[in-house]
Structure formats: structure tokens, C-alpha cells
Amino acid sequence: MDTWSSDETETPGAPECPVCKGAGVVHPRLASGKPDFSRTVPCNCVREQVEQKRRDWLQRYSNLGQLTRLTFDNLVPQGRSGNPAHQRQFAGAFEAARVFAAGPKGWFVLSGPSGCGKTHLAAAIANYRLALDQPVFYISVPDLLDHLKASFSPTSDIPYDEFFDQVRNVSLLVLDDLGVQSSTPWAREKLDQLLTYRFNAELPTVVVTIVPVPQLDDRLQTRLSDPRTSQLHVIEEEQTASLYGWGPEFELQKTMTFSNFDLRVKEEYRDNLEAVYHLAMSFARSPDGWLVLQGVNGCGKTHLAAAICNFRYQANQPALFVVVVEFLDHLKATFSPGSKVGYDQLFESVKTAPLLVLDDFGEQSGTPWAREKMYQVVNYRYNARLPTVITTTYTLDADEIEGRIASRLIDHKLSTFFNITAPDYRGDLRPQERRRVRRRG
């Protein structure tokens, strides 16, 4: 029904609408074209305000954050892989995602290695629905479980039941990073409750997993691959970490995960340790650039570096953890006639690893040979922009690390440098005392 209008133009930001004069309502027109003074309807200015508030609410509710920039318009339809087979796989998933976004029905499952475009496709679906003013909720599975745990706290902004019900019943749910969450019984139970509910209710759901579906537990496999409810799109053939993994000398590092990282430190160190924990977790989910962790022995930097590797291994992604001193020893040993590994093979495997952790950097000997080998590794990875994690007890501003290497470690365009201020978990020596002990040793 038309509303009574004026020839005047509304001025954005004006305190009073020239049509309704600030009342918020106007009289609708009769068939004769005259105002019907017996009734009122909301003015267009009020409707626009209500719609804008609704759009703002939907945006906040979506939890997309910076992912609002990821749309179908800025996504290459064939993906960015140079492999023709992968391009065909991505093109198929791209078209299917557009169809699903236009009318979500059932489950849309995306599987493939990191960096293949899965999250972009999932976010594009969510943003397409938002553009239609339709509710959608995006969250990664690890974050979902963290939020559920936090909601038990009396200080939580939203109670557990309310938050879980919100996720369970949203019109369109986008779950990212399925398969890399902790495997505790509680986590498995909560995830199973959520997915079983949405599966039985046939609620539209987008699921992104970097773990191949056949490697998930049976209940998840059944739901994600059910042809009556789900459409599964494998964007690229899954990569394997067969050439990378823990050697027998790393039994301790194999047990170092994010879930058992101890954050129970004195109040003065807690914020610092929580910050580096979340930084390492973010890097593990999407390795990009370099992460340099500096701190005294025993402050937790090696645990976090090993946790990153374990996170990637759980996601069936390659990563290589080396202790710098031991790597150089192994490299020297390859010159022996009885060595089972050739020098070139070992050196290239470290230099070109898709994700490399260099633990205890700076503790190696200062011989010209050792300096040159480490410079070659660092320089290669710097130029190739390969994801790298470096832990060190040395500072980079006191000439303790060779200048040509230090300059690459602190390049803000590539590296994120974090100084862990927490003390040694294994003792109560002050940092200055520990550094004196290390130098004497």
C-alpha cells in the first residue's frame, strides 16, 4: 500500500524526517489518493532504520569477521592450482557452491588440503546469504568447542544452553576446520550432539574438513557422505605427510599439544603466555610467513612449536621439526661412507619442507661451516616465503645472532616475532640468572 509522501527529499543524518516530521508514522493513501487519517503505518525512514539494524545484527551474528571480504566475485572459478585436474575439481565445487548458496538444502561438504580454497568457498556461501538478509553462523570447530567450554563460566556473556541452542538451530551453519579439534570424549560428544541434531532435522549445513572424510570416525563419515543429505566435494587430492613425521628421538615432542600446554603461571606472565598460545594456534591452522618465538629455556616455546607440528600431522599435513644442533650433526654424518642418507637428500628435505620448525636456533657452533649451512637454509626459505617456526633463547638486538640471519628473522613483512616473558617451568631461576648459566655452559 502506498504511503502519503512529500516532494521534499530526506536528508541522511537529519534529526527529523520531512515526511513524518519525526513521528515515525504516516497516513496511508486511500483509493482516491487522499490520506486515510483513520490509520497510520511506519514511515519509510523508520523502515530503513529497522532494516539497517537487522542487517547490522545479521552481520554481527554471522561471526564472519574479516571473512566478509571472501565472496564468489573475488574467487577464481578454477582455483589457483596449476594442476588441470585440480582446476576441474575446484570448478565443480565452485558451481555447486553457487547453487547451494542460492537455495541451501541438505549438507554441503568441502574436503581438501590447506590453501586449496575451501574456506573461501564456505565464506562465499555465507556472505551470499547475508546479502539476501538471511541468517548464517560461521565458526571453526576448535573455536566452537572453546566457546562451549567458556560458556560454563559464571562470567560468560551467554549461557551454555543458549549458545548451544543458537548454533544447533541456526538456519545455515558453516563449520570450518572439522577434524583438527581435540579428540577428548567431551569434544566428541558435543560435536556428535550438534551434527546428529542438524542431520536428523535436515538443517542446511556447510562443513569444511582438511582431514579426508574416510579418516574421520564412523559416525562423522556416515553423515558427511550420506548421498540423501550431503554432497561431498573433494577439491584436491589429499596430501600426505608420509615423508615428514616424528623420529624416534622425538618421543617427548610427540606428546606436546595445544590441549596440554600449561597456562597456569603467575598472574604477571599469564597474559603474555595466553597471547603466544593463541598466536601459535592461529599459525597452526593456517601457516603463513615466519613465527619466531624467543624466551628463556623452559618457557614453553618448544612445546608450542611441537604443538604446531602435531596439529598439522593430525590434519594430515606435512611438517618437519628439527633441533638445529642435531640437524648440523646429522648433516656432517652424511659425509661418512656408512651413512644411509645422502647429504643432498637431508639438506634439501630441511631446506624445502612445506613447514619447518627450527628449534633451539643459535645454540649451534659458530664455525664458518655451521654458519654457512644455517644461512643457506634460512636464506632459501626467506626467498621462497616458506612457512617457518623458529625458537631461540637469543635476542635479535644484541648481536647474538649473525646479522644477515637476524635481518631476515625480524623482517616484519614476513616474520612475527614474540618474546615470551614467562620463566622456566622447571625451576624458579630468574631469566638473567638462567642466561648466565646458559652462557657458562
PDB file of N, CA, C and O in Angstrom, residues 223-258:
ATOM      1  N   ARG A 223      27.458 -39.375   8.180  1.00  0.00           N
ATOM      2  CA  ARG A 223      26.679 -38.159   7.937  1.00  0.00           C
ATOM      3  C   ARG A 223      27.225 -37.342   6.766  1.00  0.00           C
ATOM      4  O   ARG A 223      26.468 -36.816   5.949  1.00  0.00           O
ATOM      5  N   LEU A 224      28.546 -37.222   6.688  1.00  0.00           N
ATOM      6  CA  LEU A 224      29.134 -36.367   5.664  1.00  0.00           C
ATOM      7  C   LEU A 224      29.066 -36.984   4.272  1.00  0.00           C
ATOM      8  O   LEU A 224      29.144 -36.259   3.273  1.00  0.00           O
ATOM      9  N   SER A 225      28.937 -38.299   4.195  1.00  0.00           N
ATOM     10  CA  SER A 225      28.928 -38.958   2.891  1.00  0.00           C
ATOM     11  C   SER A 225      27.574 -39.544   2.521  1.00  0.00           C
ATOM     12  O   SER A 225      27.457 -40.219   1.494  1.00  0.00           O
ATOM     13  N   ASP A 226      26.540 -39.291   3.311  1.00  0.00           N
ATOM     14  CA  ASP A 226      25.204 -39.798   3.010  1.00  0.00           C
ATOM     15  C   ASP A 226      24.665 -39.103   1.757  1.00  0.00           C
ATOM     16  O   ASP A 226      24.405 -37.893   1.776  1.00  0.00           O
ATOM     17  N   PRO A 227      24.475 -39.810   0.643  1.00  0.00           N
ATOM     18  CA  PRO A 227      24.054 -39.164  -0.606  1.00  0.00           C
ATOM     19  C   PRO A 227      22.655 -38.558  -0.538  1.00  0.00           C
ATOM     20  O   PRO A 227      22.318 -37.697  -1.349  1.00  0.00           O
ATOM     21  N   ARG A 228      21.850 -39.003   0.415  1.00  0.00           N
ATOM     22  CA  ARG A 228      20.495 -38.449   0.528  1.00  0.00           C
ATOM     23  C   ARG A 228      20.503 -37.062   1.141  1.00  0.00           C
ATOM     24  O   ARG A 228      19.583 -36.265   0.899  1.00  0.00           O
ATOM     25  N   THR A 229      21.517 -36.757   1.919  1.00  0.00           N
ATOM     26  CA  THR A 229      21.555 -35.481   2.640  1.00  0.00           C
ATOM     27  C   THR A 229      22.740 -34.622   2.234  1.00  0.00           C
ATOM     28  O   THR A 229      22.626 -33.395   2.150  1.00  0.00           O
ATOM     29  N   SER A 230      23.880 -35.246   1.982  1.00  0.00           N
ATOM     30  CA  SER A 230      25.122 -34.494   1.799  1.00  0.00           C
ATOM     31  C   SER A 230      25.640 -34.579   0.366  1.00  0.00           C
ATOM     32  O   SER A 230      25.482 -35.592  -0.316  1.00  0.00           O
ATOM     33  N   GLN A 231      26.264 -33.489  -0.058  1.00  0.00           N
ATOM     34  CA  GLN A 231      27.044 -33.504  -1.299  1.00  0.00           C
ATOM     35  C   GLN A 231      28.489 -33.203  -0.928  1.00  0.00           C
ATOM     36  O   GLN A 231      28.796 -32.175  -0.321  1.00  0.00           O
ATOM     37  N   LEU A 232      29.381 -34.120  -1.254  1.00  0.00           N
ATOM     38  CA  LEU A 232      30.793 -34.025  -0.880  1.00  0.00           C
ATOM     39  C   LEU A 232      31.620 -33.608  -2.083  1.00  0.00           C
ATOM     40  O   LEU A 232      31.528 -34.213  -3.151  1.00  0.00           O
ATOM     41  N   HIS A 233      32.436 -32.561  -1.893  1.00  0.00           N
ATOM     42  CA  HIS A 233      33.306 -32.071  -2.957  1.00  0.00           C
ATOM     43  C   HIS A 233      34.754 -32.108  -2.464  1.00  0.00           C
ATOM     44  O   HIS A 233      35.121 -31.385  -1.540  1.00  0.00           O
ATOM     45  N   VAL A 234      35.561 -32.969  -3.084  1.00  0.00           N
ATOM     46  CA  VAL A 234      36.987 -33.039  -2.784  1.00  0.00           C
ATOM     47  C   VAL A 234      37.692 -32.132  -3.784  1.00  0.00           C
ATOM     48  O   VAL A 234      37.728 -32.419  -4.978  1.00  0.00           O
ATOM     49  N   ILE A 235      38.236 -31.025  -3.280  1.00  0.00           N
ATOM     50  CA  ILE A 235      38.785 -30.011  -4.179  1.00  0.00           C
ATOM     51  C   ILE A 235      40.127 -30.438  -4.749  1.00  0.00           C
ATOM     52  O   ILE A 235      40.407 -30.237  -5.925  1.00  0.00           O
ATOM     53  N   GLU A 236      40.973 -31.040  -3.950  1.00  0.00           N
ATOM     54  CA  GLU A 236      42.255 -31.533  -4.432  1.00  0.00           C
ATOM     55  C   GLU A 236      42.523 -32.868  -3.768  1.00  0.00           C
ATOM     56  O   GLU A 236      42.013 -33.153  -2.686  1.00  0.00           O
ATOM     57  N   GLU A 237      43.322 -33.662  -4.402  1.00  0.00           N
ATOM     58  CA  GLU A 237      43.706 -34.915  -3.781  1.00  0.00           C
ATOM     59  C   GLU A 237      44.432 -34.617  -2.489  1.00  0.00           C
ATOM     60  O   GLU A 237      45.263 -33.715  -2.430  1.00  0.00           O
ATOM     61  N   GLU A 238      44.097 -35.371  -1.452  1.00  0.00           N
ATOM     62  CA  GLU A 238      44.688 -35.119  -0.156  1.00  0.00           C
ATOM     63  C   GLU A 238      46.199 -35.317  -0.189  1.00  0.00           C
ATOM     64  O   GLU A 238      46.698 -36.263  -0.787  1.00  0.00           O
ATOM     65  N   GLN A 239      46.904 -34.410   0.449  1.00  0.00           N
ATOM     66  CA  GLN A 239      48.344 -34.534   0.571  1.00  0.00           C
ATOM     67  C   GLN A 239      48.668 -35.496   1.711  1.00  0.00           C
ATOM     68  O   GLN A 239      47.846 -35.775   2.568  1.00  0.00           O
ATOM     69  N   THR A 240      49.838 -35.986   1.703  1.00  0.00           N
ATOM     70  CA  THR A 240      50.231 -36.921   2.757  1.00  0.00           C
ATOM     71  C   THR A 240      51.469 -36.421   3.465  1.00  0.00           C
ATOM     72  O   THR A 240      52.297 -35.721   2.880  1.00  0.00           O
ATOM     73  N   ALA A 241      51.576 -36.754   4.706  1.00  0.00           N
ATOM     74  CA  ALA A 241      52.742 -36.341   5.484  1.00  0.00           C
ATOM     75  C   ALA A 241      53.725 -37.503   5.641  1.00  0.00           C
ATOM     76  O   ALA A 241      54.491 -37.553   6.590  1.00  0.00           O
ATOM     77  N   SER A 242      53.687 -38.468   4.680  1.00  0.00           N
ATOM     78  CA  SER A 242      54.492 -39.678   4.833  1.00  0.00           C
ATOM     79  C   SER A 242      55.986 -39.390   4.894  1.00  0.00           C
ATOM     80  O   SER A 242      56.737 -40.131   5.506  1.00  0.00           O
ATOM     81  N   LEU A 243      56.455 -38.322   4.224  1.00  0.00           N
ATOM     82  CA  LEU A 243      57.874 -38.008   4.233  1.00  0.00           C
ATOM     83  C   LEU A 243      58.275 -37.204   5.466  1.00  0.00           C
ATOM     84  O   LEU A 243      59.452 -36.935   5.673  1.00  0.00           O
ATOM     85  N   TYR A 244      57.295 -36.809   6.251  1.00  0.00           N
ATOM     86  CA  TYR A 244      57.579 -35.985   7.422  1.00  0.00           C
ATOM     87  C   TYR A 244      56.886 -36.600   8.633  1.00  0.00           C
ATOM     88  O   TYR A 244      55.806 -37.171   8.524  1.00  0.00           O
ATOM     89  N   GLY A 245      57.490 -36.467   9.769  1.00  0.00           N
ATOM     90  CA  GLY A 245      56.882 -37.001  10.982  1.00  0.00           C
ATOM     91  C   GLY A 245      57.918 -37.055  12.089  1.00  0.00           C
ATOM     92  O   GLY A 245      59.058 -36.623  11.924  1.00  0.00           O
ATOM     93  N   TRP A 246      57.507 -37.589  13.226  1.00  0.00           N
ATOM     94  CA  TRP A 246      58.401 -37.656  14.380  1.00  0.00           C
ATOM     95  C   TRP A 246      59.332 -38.850  14.269  1.00  0.00           C
ATOM     96  O   TRP A 246      58.897 -39.977  14.055  1.00  0.00           O
ATOM     97  N   GLY A 247      60.613 -38.599  14.439  1.00  0.00           N
ATOM     98  CA  GLY A 247      61.582 -39.677  14.518  1.00  0.00           C
ATOM     99  C   GLY A 247      61.597 -40.249  15.924  1.00  0.00           C
ATOM    100  O   GLY A 247      60.971 -39.708  16.851  1.00  0.00           O
ATOM    101  N   PRO A 248      62.303 -41.348  16.133  1.00  0.00           N
ATOM    102  CA  PRO A 248      62.328 -41.990  17.457  1.00  0.00           C
ATOM    103  C   PRO A 248      62.938 -41.102  18.537  1.00  0.00           C
ATOM    104  O   PRO A 248      62.694 -41.320  19.732  1.00  0.00           O
ATOM    105  N   GLU A 249      63.735 -40.093  18.133  1.00  0.00           N
ATOM    106  CA  GLU A 249      64.353 -39.216  19.130  1.00  0.00           C
ATOM    107  C   GLU A 249      63.409 -38.127  19.628  1.00  0.00           C
ATOM    108  O   GLU A 249      63.768 -37.331  20.492  1.00  0.00           O
ATOM    109  N   PHE A 250      62.177 -38.101  19.104  1.00  0.00           N
ATOM    110  CA  PHE A 250      61.244 -37.034  19.471  1.00  0.00           C
ATOM    111  C   PHE A 250      60.023 -37.558  20.218  1.00  0.00           C
ATOM    112  O   PHE A 250      58.904 -37.078  20.023  1.00  0.00           O
ATOM    113  N   GLU A 251      60.228 -38.563  21.060  1.00  0.00           N
ATOM    114  CA  GLU A 251      59.106 -39.130  21.811  1.00  0.00           C
ATOM    115  C   GLU A 251      58.431 -38.073  22.696  1.00  0.00           C
ATOM    116  O   GLU A 251      57.214 -38.079  22.869  1.00  0.00           O
ATOM    117  N   LEU A 252      59.218 -37.170  23.277  1.00  0.00           N
ATOM    118  CA  LEU A 252      58.646 -36.142  24.139  1.00  0.00           C
ATOM    119  C   LEU A 252      57.840 -35.140  23.315  1.00  0.00           C
ATOM    120  O   LEU A 252      56.715 -34.774  23.686  1.00  0.00           O
ATOM    121  N   GLN A 253      58.400 -34.694  22.179  1.00  0.00           N
ATOM    122  CA  GLN A 253      57.699 -33.721  21.351  1.00  0.00           C
ATOM    123  C   GLN A 253      56.381 -34.265  20.804  1.00  0.00           C
ATOM    124  O   GLN A 253      55.444 -33.509  20.571  1.00  0.00           O
ATOM    125  N   LYS A 254      56.298 -35.569  20.605  1.00  0.00           N
ATOM    126  CA  LYS A 254      55.061 -36.182  20.104  1.00  0.00           C
ATOM    127  C   LYS A 254      53.899 -35.960  21.060  1.00  0.00           C
ATOM    128  O   LYS A 254      52.738 -35.968  20.653  1.00  0.00           O
ATOM    129  N   THR A 255      54.209 -35.752  22.333  1.00  0.00           N
ATOM    130  CA  THR A 255      53.149 -35.585  23.340  1.00  0.00           C
ATOM    131  C   THR A 255      52.782 -34.122  23.563  1.00  0.00           C
ATOM    132  O   THR A 255      51.849 -33.830  24.311  1.00  0.00           O
ATOM    133  N   MET A 256      53.505 -33.200  22.926  1.00  0.00           N
ATOM    134  CA  MET A 256      53.282 -31.771  23.164  1.00  0.00           C
ATOM    135  C   MET A 256      52.195 -31.236  22.245  1.00  0.00           C
ATOM    136  O   MET A 256      52.405 -31.101  21.034  1.00  0.00           O
ATOM    137  N   THR A 257      51.040 -30.956  22.793  1.00  0.00           N
ATOM    138  CA  THR A 257      49.911 -30.463  22.007  1.00  0.00           C
ATOM    139  C   THR A 257      49.394 -29.170  22.613  1.00  0.00           C
ATOM    140  O   THR A 257      49.781 -28.766  23.719  1.00  0.00           O
ATOM    141  N   PHE A 258      48.490 -28.527  21.893  1.00  0.00           N
ATOM    142  CA  PHE A 258      47.889 -27.311  22.431  1.00  0.00           C
ATOM    143  C   PHE A 258      46.995 -27.619  23.635  1.00  0.00           C
ATOM    144  O   PHE A 258      46.885 -26.821  24.563  1.00  0.00           O
TER     145      PHE A 258
END
